[in-house]
PDB file of C-alpha atoms in Angstrom:
ATOM      1  CA  UNK A   6      -9.486  -1.542  -1.376  1.00 92.00           C
ATOM      2  CA  UNK A   7      -8.800   2.021  -0.693  1.00 95.00           C
ATOM      3  CA  UNK A   8     -11.949   2.928  -0.105  1.00 96.00           C
ATOM      4  CA  UNK A   9     -12.574   0.374   1.843  1.00 97.00           C
ATOM      5  CA  UNK A  10      -9.124   1.077   3.988  1.00 98.00           C
ATOM      6  CA  UNK A  11     -11.477   4.364   4.355  1.00 98.00           C
ATOM      7  CA  UNK A  12     -14.246   3.193   5.119  1.00 97.00           C
ATOM      8  CA  UNK A  13     -12.939   0.715   8.234  1.00 98.00           C
ATOM      9  CA  UNK A  14     -10.933   2.020  10.086  1.00 98.00           C
ATOM     10  CA  UNK A  15     -13.366   5.730   9.722  1.00 97.00           C
ATOM     11  CA  UNK A  16     -16.373   3.387  11.579  1.00 96.00           C
ATOM     12  CA  UNK A  17     -13.868   1.892  13.648  1.00 97.00           C
ATOM     13  CA  UNK A  18     -13.200   5.463  14.927  1.00 96.00           C
ATOM     14  CA  UNK A  19     -10.046   6.662  13.891  1.00 97.00           C
ATOM     15  CA  UNK A  20      -9.482   9.615  11.766  1.00 98.00           C
ATOM     16  CA  UNK A  21      -8.011   8.858   8.132  1.00 98.00           C
ATOM     17  CA  UNK A  22      -5.966  10.668   5.849  1.00 98.00           C
ATOM     18  CA  UNK A  23      -7.363   9.509   2.874  1.00 98.00           C
ATOM     19  CA  UNK A  24      -5.556  10.904  -0.742  1.00 97.00           C
ATOM     20  CA  UNK A  25      -6.226   9.653  -3.680  1.00 97.00           C
ATOM     21  CA  UNK A  26      -5.340  11.700  -7.092  1.00 96.00           C
ATOM     22  CA  UNK A  27      -8.673  12.912  -7.995  1.00 96.00           C
ATOM     23  CA  UNK A  28     -10.408  14.273  -4.835  1.00 95.00           C
ATOM     24  CA  UNK A  29     -13.574  15.940  -7.057  1.00 93.00           C
ATOM     25  CA  UNK A  30     -14.739  12.573  -8.879  1.00 93.00           C
ATOM     26  CA  UNK A  31     -14.271  10.036  -5.447  1.00 94.00           C
ATOM     27  CA  UNK A  32     -18.363  10.667  -4.865  1.00 95.00           C
ATOM     28  CA  UNK A  33     -17.645   6.817  -2.199  1.00 95.00           C
ATOM     29  CA  UNK A  34     -14.774   9.210  -0.695  1.00 96.00           C
ATOM     30  CA  UNK A  35     -17.454  12.383  -0.618  1.00 96.00           C
ATOM     31  CA  UNK A  36     -20.345   9.916   1.129  1.00 96.00           C
ATOM     32  CA  UNK A  37     -17.908   8.677   4.025  1.00 96.00           C
ATOM     33  CA  UNK A  38     -16.680  12.249   4.781  1.00 96.00           C
ATOM     34  CA  UNK A  39     -19.465  13.417   5.517  1.00 95.00           C
ATOM     35  CA  UNK A  40     -21.246   9.858   7.790  1.00 95.00           C
ATOM     36  CA  UNK A  41     -17.453  10.475   9.739  1.00 93.00           C
ATOM     37  CA  UNK A  42     -16.781  14.205  10.771  1.00 91.00           C
ATOM     38  CA  UNK A  43     -13.406  12.157  11.237  1.00 94.00           C
ATOM     39  CA  UNK A  44     -11.529  11.250   7.330  1.00 97.00           C
ATOM     40  CA  UNK A  45      -9.860  14.213   5.633  1.00 97.00           C
ATOM     41  CA  UNK A  46      -9.821  13.506   1.517  1.00 97.00           C
ATOM     42  CA  UNK A  47      -5.911  14.825  -0.087  1.00 98.00           C
ATOM     43  CA  UNK A  48      -4.550  14.875  -3.190  1.00 98.00           C
ATOM     44  CA  UNK A  49      -2.764  12.859  -4.573  1.00 98.00           C
ATOM     45  CA  UNK A  50      -0.825  11.115  -6.873  1.00 98.00           C
ATOM     46  CA  UNK A  51       1.894   8.595  -6.258  1.00 98.00           C
ATOM     47  CA  UNK A  52       3.587   8.708  -9.274  1.00 98.00           C
ATOM     48  CA  UNK A  53       4.478  12.157  -8.923  1.00 98.00           C
ATOM     49  CA  UNK A  54       7.525  12.554  -6.120  1.00 98.00           C
ATOM     50  CA  UNK A  55       6.539  16.403  -5.719  1.00 98.00           C
ATOM     51  CA  UNK A  56       3.394  16.508  -4.590  1.00 98.00           C
ATOM     52  CA  UNK A  57       3.687  14.171  -2.335  1.00 98.00           C
ATOM     53  CA  UNK A  58       6.745  16.058  -0.284  1.00 98.00           C
ATOM     54  CA  UNK A  59       4.233  19.080  -0.945  1.00 98.00           C
ATOM     55  CA  UNK A  60       1.520  17.149   1.522  1.00 98.00           C
ATOM     56  CA  UNK A  61       3.825  16.011   3.848  1.00 98.00           C
ATOM     57  CA  UNK A  62       4.616  20.102   4.114  1.00 98.00           C
ATOM     58  CA  UNK A  63       1.164  20.757   4.618  1.00 98.00           C
ATOM     59  CA  UNK A  64       0.460  17.545   7.168  1.00 98.00           C
ATOM     60  CA  UNK A  65       3.913  18.964   8.695  1.00 98.00           C
ATOM     61  CA  UNK A  66       4.142  17.985  12.623  1.00 98.00           C
ATOM     62  CA  UNK A  67       0.750  15.994  12.218  1.00 98.00           C
ATOM     63  CA  UNK A  68       1.059  12.556  13.459  1.00 98.00           C
ATOM     64  CA  UNK A  69      -0.449   9.219  11.732  1.00 98.00           C
ATOM     65  CA  UNK A  70      -0.087   6.075  13.230  1.00 98.00           C
ATOM     66  CA  UNK A  71      -0.186   3.820  10.524  1.00 98.00           C
ATOM     67  CA  UNK A  72       0.976   5.244   6.963  1.00 98.00           C
ATOM     68  CA  UNK A  73      -0.675   2.879   4.383  1.00 98.00           C
ATOM     69  CA  UNK A  74       0.476   2.263   0.771  1.00 98.00           C
ATOM     70  CA  UNK A  75      -2.301   1.312  -1.091  1.00 96.00           C
ATOM     71  CA  UNK A  76      -1.900   2.352  -4.419  1.00 95.00           C
ATOM     72  CA  UNK A  77      -0.825   0.311  -7.666  1.00 95.00           C
ATOM     73  CA  UNK A  78      -0.812  -0.162 -11.223  1.00 96.00           C
ATOM     74  CA  UNK A  79      -1.178  -3.559 -13.110  1.00 94.00           C
ATOM     75  CA  UNK A  80       0.329  -3.089 -16.126  1.00 89.00           C
ATOM     76  CA  UNK A  81       1.169  -5.715 -18.302  1.00 85.00           C
ATOM     77  CA  UNK A  82      -1.894  -7.354 -20.806  1.00 79.00           C
ATOM     78  CA  UNK A  83      -1.074  -9.150 -24.599  1.00 69.00           C
ATOM     79  CA  UNK A  84      -0.107  -6.262 -26.456  1.00 70.00           C
ATOM     80  CA  UNK A  85       3.269  -5.620 -23.989  1.00 73.00           C
ATOM     81  CA  UNK A  86       4.617  -9.409 -23.286  1.00 75.00           C
ATOM     82  CA  UNK A  87       8.079  -9.540 -24.103  1.00 82.00           C
ATOM     83  CA  UNK A  88       9.452  -9.410 -27.343  1.00 84.00           C
ATOM     84  CA  UNK A  89       7.021  -6.383 -27.942  1.00 84.00           C
ATOM     85  CA  UNK A  90       7.677  -4.481 -24.140  1.00 90.00           C
ATOM     86  CA  UNK A  91       6.766  -1.249 -23.430  1.00 92.00           C
ATOM     87  CA  UNK A  92       9.401   0.036 -21.618  1.00 95.00           C
ATOM     88  CA  UNK A  93       8.471   3.899 -20.694  1.00 95.00           C
ATOM     89  CA  UNK A  94       5.074   1.826 -19.417  1.00 94.00           C
ATOM     90  CA  UNK A  95       7.183  -1.048 -17.136  1.00 95.00           C
ATOM     91  CA  UNK A  96       8.688   2.162 -16.202  1.00 97.00           C
ATOM     92  CA  UNK A  97       5.388   3.626 -14.859  1.00 97.00           C
ATOM     93  CA  UNK A  98       4.862   0.361 -13.206  1.00 97.00           C
ATOM     94  CA  UNK A  99       7.923   0.777 -10.722  1.00 98.00           C
ATOM     95  CA  UNK A 100       7.267   4.640  -9.826  1.00 98.00           C
ATOM     96  CA  UNK A 101       3.659   4.010  -8.476  1.00 98.00           C
ATOM     97  CA  UNK A 102       4.385   0.612  -7.535  1.00 98.00           C
ATOM     98  CA  UNK A 103       7.590   1.045  -6.153  1.00 98.00           C
ATOM     99  CA  UNK A 104       9.427   4.089  -5.232  1.00 98.00           C
ATOM    100  CA  UNK A 105       6.227   5.298  -4.728  1.00 98.00           C
ATOM    101  CA  UNK A 106       6.122   3.829  -1.223  1.00 98.00           C
ATOM    102  CA  UNK A 107       9.164   4.528  -0.345  1.00 98.00           C
ATOM    103  CA  UNK A 108       9.361   7.943  -1.286  1.00 98.00           C
ATOM    104  CA  UNK A 109       6.243   8.099   1.065  1.00 98.00           C
ATOM    105  CA  UNK A 110       7.829   5.728   4.009  1.00 98.00           C
ATOM    106  CA  UNK A 111      10.229   8.974   3.604  1.00 98.00           C
ATOM    107  CA  UNK A 112       8.127  12.312   3.218  1.00 98.00           C
ATOM    108  CA  UNK A 113       5.959  11.449   5.846  1.00 98.00           C
ATOM    109  CA  UNK A 114       9.408   9.991   8.905  1.00 98.00           C
ATOM    110  CA  UNK A 115       8.551  12.446  11.007  1.00 98.00           C
ATOM    111  CA  UNK A 116       5.008  12.399  10.703  1.00 98.00           C
ATOM    112  CA  UNK A 117       5.493   8.218  11.238  1.00 98.00           C
ATOM    113  CA  UNK A 118       8.050   9.316  14.047  1.00 98.00           C
ATOM    114  CA  UNK A 119       5.174  11.618  15.602  1.00 98.00           C
ATOM    115  CA  UNK A 120       2.870   8.704  15.982  1.00 98.00           C
ATOM    116  CA  UNK A 121       1.639   6.020  19.130  1.00 97.00           C
ATOM    117  CA  UNK A 122       2.124   2.702  16.388  1.00 98.00           C
ATOM    118  CA  UNK A 123       5.233   3.839  14.182  1.00 98.00           C
ATOM    119  CA  UNK A 124       4.036   1.613  11.322  1.00 98.00           C
ATOM    120  CA  UNK A 125       4.288   1.478   7.402  1.00 98.00           C
ATOM    121  CA  UNK A 126       1.806  -0.674   6.061  1.00 98.00           C
ATOM    122  CA  UNK A 127       3.047  -1.774   1.969  1.00 98.00           C
ATOM    123  CA  UNK A 128      -0.310  -3.470   0.053  1.00 98.00           C
ATOM    124  CA  UNK A 129       2.276  -6.481  -1.557  1.00 98.00           C
ATOM    125  CA  UNK A 130       1.930  -9.275  -3.377  1.00 97.00           C
ATOM    126  CA  UNK A 131       2.695 -12.584  -3.372  1.00 97.00           C
ATOM    127  CA  UNK A 132       3.138 -12.338  -7.379  1.00 97.00           C
ATOM    128  CA  UNK A 133       6.596 -10.389  -6.044  1.00 98.00           C
ATOM    129  CA  UNK A 134       7.494 -13.392  -4.464  1.00 98.00           C
ATOM    130  CA  UNK A 135      10.274 -15.873  -6.585  1.00 97.00           C
ATOM    131  CA  UNK A 136       9.402 -18.686  -4.501  1.00 98.00           C
ATOM    132  CA  UNK A 137       6.298 -18.679  -6.185  1.00 96.00           C
ATOM    133  CA  UNK A 138       6.396 -18.400  -9.286  1.00 96.00           C
ATOM    134  CA  UNK A 139       5.564 -21.131 -11.025  1.00 95.00           C
ATOM    135  CA  UNK A 140       4.018 -19.824 -14.665  1.00 93.00           C
ATOM    136  CA  UNK A 141       5.762 -16.643 -15.128  1.00 91.00           C
ATOM    137  CA  UNK A 142       4.434 -14.287 -17.742  1.00 90.00           C
ATOM    138  CA  UNK A 143       3.644 -10.347 -15.506  1.00 93.00           C
ATOM    139  CA  UNK A 144       7.041  -8.753 -15.872  1.00 94.00           C
ATOM    140  CA  UNK A 145       6.479  -5.059 -14.861  1.00 94.00           C
ATOM    141  CA  UNK A 146       3.775  -6.306 -12.095  1.00 96.00           C
ATOM    142  CA  UNK A 147       6.158  -9.083 -10.291  1.00 97.00           C
ATOM    143  CA  UNK A 148       9.193  -6.988 -10.560  1.00 97.00           C
ATOM    144  CA  UNK A 149       7.525  -3.990  -9.246  1.00 98.00           C
ATOM    145  CA  UNK A 150       6.262  -5.754  -5.867  1.00 98.00           C
ATOM    146  CA  UNK A 151      10.239  -8.220  -6.199  1.00 98.00           C
ATOM    147  CA  UNK A 152      11.380  -4.395  -5.313  1.00 98.00           C
ATOM    148  CA  UNK A 153       9.093  -3.773  -3.557  1.00 98.00           C
ATOM    149  CA  UNK A 154       9.418  -5.979  -1.267  1.00 98.00           C
ATOM    150  CA  UNK A 155      13.258  -6.015  -0.729  1.00 98.00           C
ATOM    151  CA  UNK A 156      13.346  -2.501  -0.752  1.00 98.00           C
ATOM    152  CA  UNK A 157      10.625  -2.864   2.815  1.00 98.00           C
ATOM    153  CA  UNK A 158      12.581  -5.148   3.949  1.00 98.00           C
ATOM    154  CA  UNK A 159      16.000  -3.072   3.469  1.00 98.00           C
ATOM    155  CA  UNK A 160      13.364  -0.548   5.001  1.00 98.00           C
ATOM    156  CA  UNK A 161      12.285  -2.619   8.214  1.00 98.00           C
ATOM    157  CA  UNK A 162      16.201  -3.073   9.346  1.00 98.00           C
ATOM    158  CA  UNK A 163      17.660   1.386   9.211  1.00 98.00           C
ATOM    159  CA  UNK A 164      14.610   1.628  10.450  1.00 98.00           C
ATOM    160  CA  UNK A 165      14.702  -0.596  13.375  1.00 98.00           C
ATOM    161  CA  UNK A 166      16.660   1.704  15.432  1.00 98.00           C
ATOM    162  CA  UNK A 167      14.294   4.045  15.691  1.00 98.00           C
ATOM    163  CA  UNK A 168      11.588   2.381  16.019  1.00 98.00           C
ATOM    164  CA  UNK A 169       9.521   2.386  13.153  1.00 98.00           C
ATOM    165  CA  UNK A 170       8.140  -0.940  11.992  1.00 98.00           C
ATOM    166  CA  UNK A 171       7.095  -2.357   8.305  1.00 98.00           C
ATOM    167  CA  UNK A 172       4.822  -4.890   7.262  1.00 98.00           C
ATOM    168  CA  UNK A 173       4.361  -6.181   3.985  1.00 98.00           C
ATOM    169  CA  UNK A 174       1.168  -7.986   3.075  1.00 98.00           C
ATOM    170  CA  UNK A 175      -0.890 -10.001   0.091  1.00 97.00           C
ATOM    171  CA  UNK A 176      -4.309  -9.112   0.318  1.00 97.00           C
ATOM    172  CA  UNK A 177      -5.322 -12.050  -1.790  1.00 93.00           C
ATOM    173  CA  UNK A 178      -7.418 -11.758  -5.325  1.00 88.00           C
ATOM    174  CA  UNK A 179      -9.480 -10.007  -5.030  1.00 91.00           C
ATOM    175  CA  UNK A 180     -12.453  -8.057  -6.637  1.00 85.00           C
ATOM    176  CA  UNK A 181     -11.009  -5.209  -7.774  1.00 83.00           C
ATOM    177  CA  UNK A 182     -10.722  -2.816 -11.173  1.00 77.00           C
ATOM    178  CA  UNK A 183      -6.888  -4.933 -10.956  1.00 75.00           C
ATOM    179  CA  UNK A 184      -8.412  -8.542  -9.665  1.00 76.00           C
ATOM    180  CA  UNK A 185     -10.648  -8.751 -11.689  1.00 80.00           C
ATOM    181  CA  UNK A 186     -14.682 -10.608 -10.992  1.00 78.00           C
ATOM    182  CA  UNK A 187     -13.978 -13.961 -10.878  1.00 81.00           C
ATOM    183  CA  UNK A 188     -11.608 -12.963  -7.993  1.00 83.00           C
ATOM    184  CA  UNK A 189     -12.459 -15.883  -4.779  1.00 82.00           C
ATOM    185  CA  UNK A 190     -12.370 -12.849  -2.055  1.00 87.00           C
ATOM    186  CA  UNK A 191     -14.390  -9.420  -1.615  1.00 92.00           C
ATOM    187  CA  UNK A 192     -12.680  -6.166  -0.134  1.00 95.00           C
ATOM    188  CA  UNK A 193     -15.046  -6.246   3.077  1.00 96.00           C
ATOM    189  CA  UNK A 194     -12.671  -9.420   3.400  1.00 97.00           C
ATOM    190  CA  UNK A 195      -9.715  -8.783   3.038  1.00 97.00           C
ATOM    191  CA  UNK A 196      -8.881  -5.652   4.624  1.00 98.00           C
ATOM    192  CA  UNK A 197     -10.592  -7.380   7.306  1.00 98.00           C
ATOM    193  CA  UNK A 198      -7.576  -9.506   7.502  1.00 98.00           C
ATOM    194  CA  UNK A 199      -5.106  -7.150   6.605  1.00 98.00           C
ATOM    195  CA  UNK A 200      -6.633  -4.382   9.421  1.00 98.00           C
ATOM    196  CA  UNK A 201      -6.116  -7.327  11.562  1.00 98.00           C
ATOM    197  CA  UNK A 202      -2.446  -7.455  11.175  1.00 98.00           C
ATOM    198  CA  UNK A 203      -2.166  -3.836  11.909  1.00 98.00           C
ATOM    199  CA  UNK A 204      -3.796  -4.080  14.907  1.00 98.00           C
ATOM    200  CA  UNK A 205      -1.300  -7.322  16.111  1.00 97.00           C
ATOM    201  CA  UNK A 206       2.252  -5.779  14.278  1.00 98.00           C
ATOM    202  CA  UNK A 207       4.350  -6.266  17.098  1.00 96.00           C
ATOM    203  CA  UNK A 208       8.518  -4.620  15.703  1.00 97.00           C
ATOM    204  CA  UNK A 209      10.116  -8.267  16.181  1.00 96.00           C
ATOM    205  CA  UNK A 210       8.236  -9.079  13.136  1.00 96.00           C
ATOM    206  CA  UNK A 211       8.771  -5.912  11.260  1.00 98.00           C
ATOM    207  CA  UNK A 212       9.673  -7.211   8.109  1.00 98.00           C
ATOM    208  CA  UNK A 213       8.121  -9.986   7.681  1.00 98.00           C
ATOM    209  CA  UNK A 214       5.983 -11.023   3.844  1.00 98.00           C
ATOM    210  CA  UNK A 215       2.792 -11.788   5.008  1.00 98.00           C
ATOM    211  CA  UNK A 216      -0.638 -12.510   3.694  1.00 98.00           C
ATOM    212  CA  UNK A 217      -3.369 -10.912   5.108  1.00 97.00           C
ATOM    213  CA  UNK A 218      -4.778 -13.976   7.535  1.00 97.00           C
ATOM    214  CA  UNK A 219      -0.794 -13.477   8.711  1.00 97.00           C
ATOM    215  CA  UNK A 220       0.706 -16.367   7.444  1.00 98.00           C
ATOM    216  CA  UNK A 221       4.023 -16.124   6.414  1.00 98.00           C
ATOM    217  CA  UNK A 222       5.018 -16.011   2.096  1.00 98.00           C
ATOM    218  CA  UNK A 223       8.422 -16.958   0.842  1.00 98.00           C
ATOM    219  CA  UNK A 224      10.246 -15.009  -0.578  1.00 97.00           C
TER     220      UNK A 224
END
């Protein structure tokens, strides 16, 4: 979905600062950059907090209208279900899915404050909903997204006086490496819907939890 966000925003005329773990092997991203002069590529692993700080310093003075946190991992599998939990892996899932977006918001807050929209978006999941959990399993992923939702909700309240908004958006079940081939949604449709939520965002709704069509979701 990250690539699709880059494609749609670049084609819409936005200046895109795209971050990925391995730029040298991101052929599709480089192809986009060749077609759209407003797309920049930066190396970043959100699990590396020092790297986040370095990139924020490298981009010091730049304005960021929309800070989009899309990186995520699943973690759970049949080999580490309850009874054989890999707690080191669970910590890594939390570091990427929960701590990563919060650290990005913290490090890039000065850039967001310089922007016109002053919006931080976190791509979360309905699997982080307590009320919606009727099937169990996926302890790592569910807990990481529930924690992300709670953290972003607090940040939305804390930073509202400074005019910074936060949006928690569930992309739906999408055909990606994580979602699999049986998912009903294509990335293009999901991203188009999430972009609409960004476009229509109002600070009065900061910290709300919605899906890609704007439907409010239960916590």
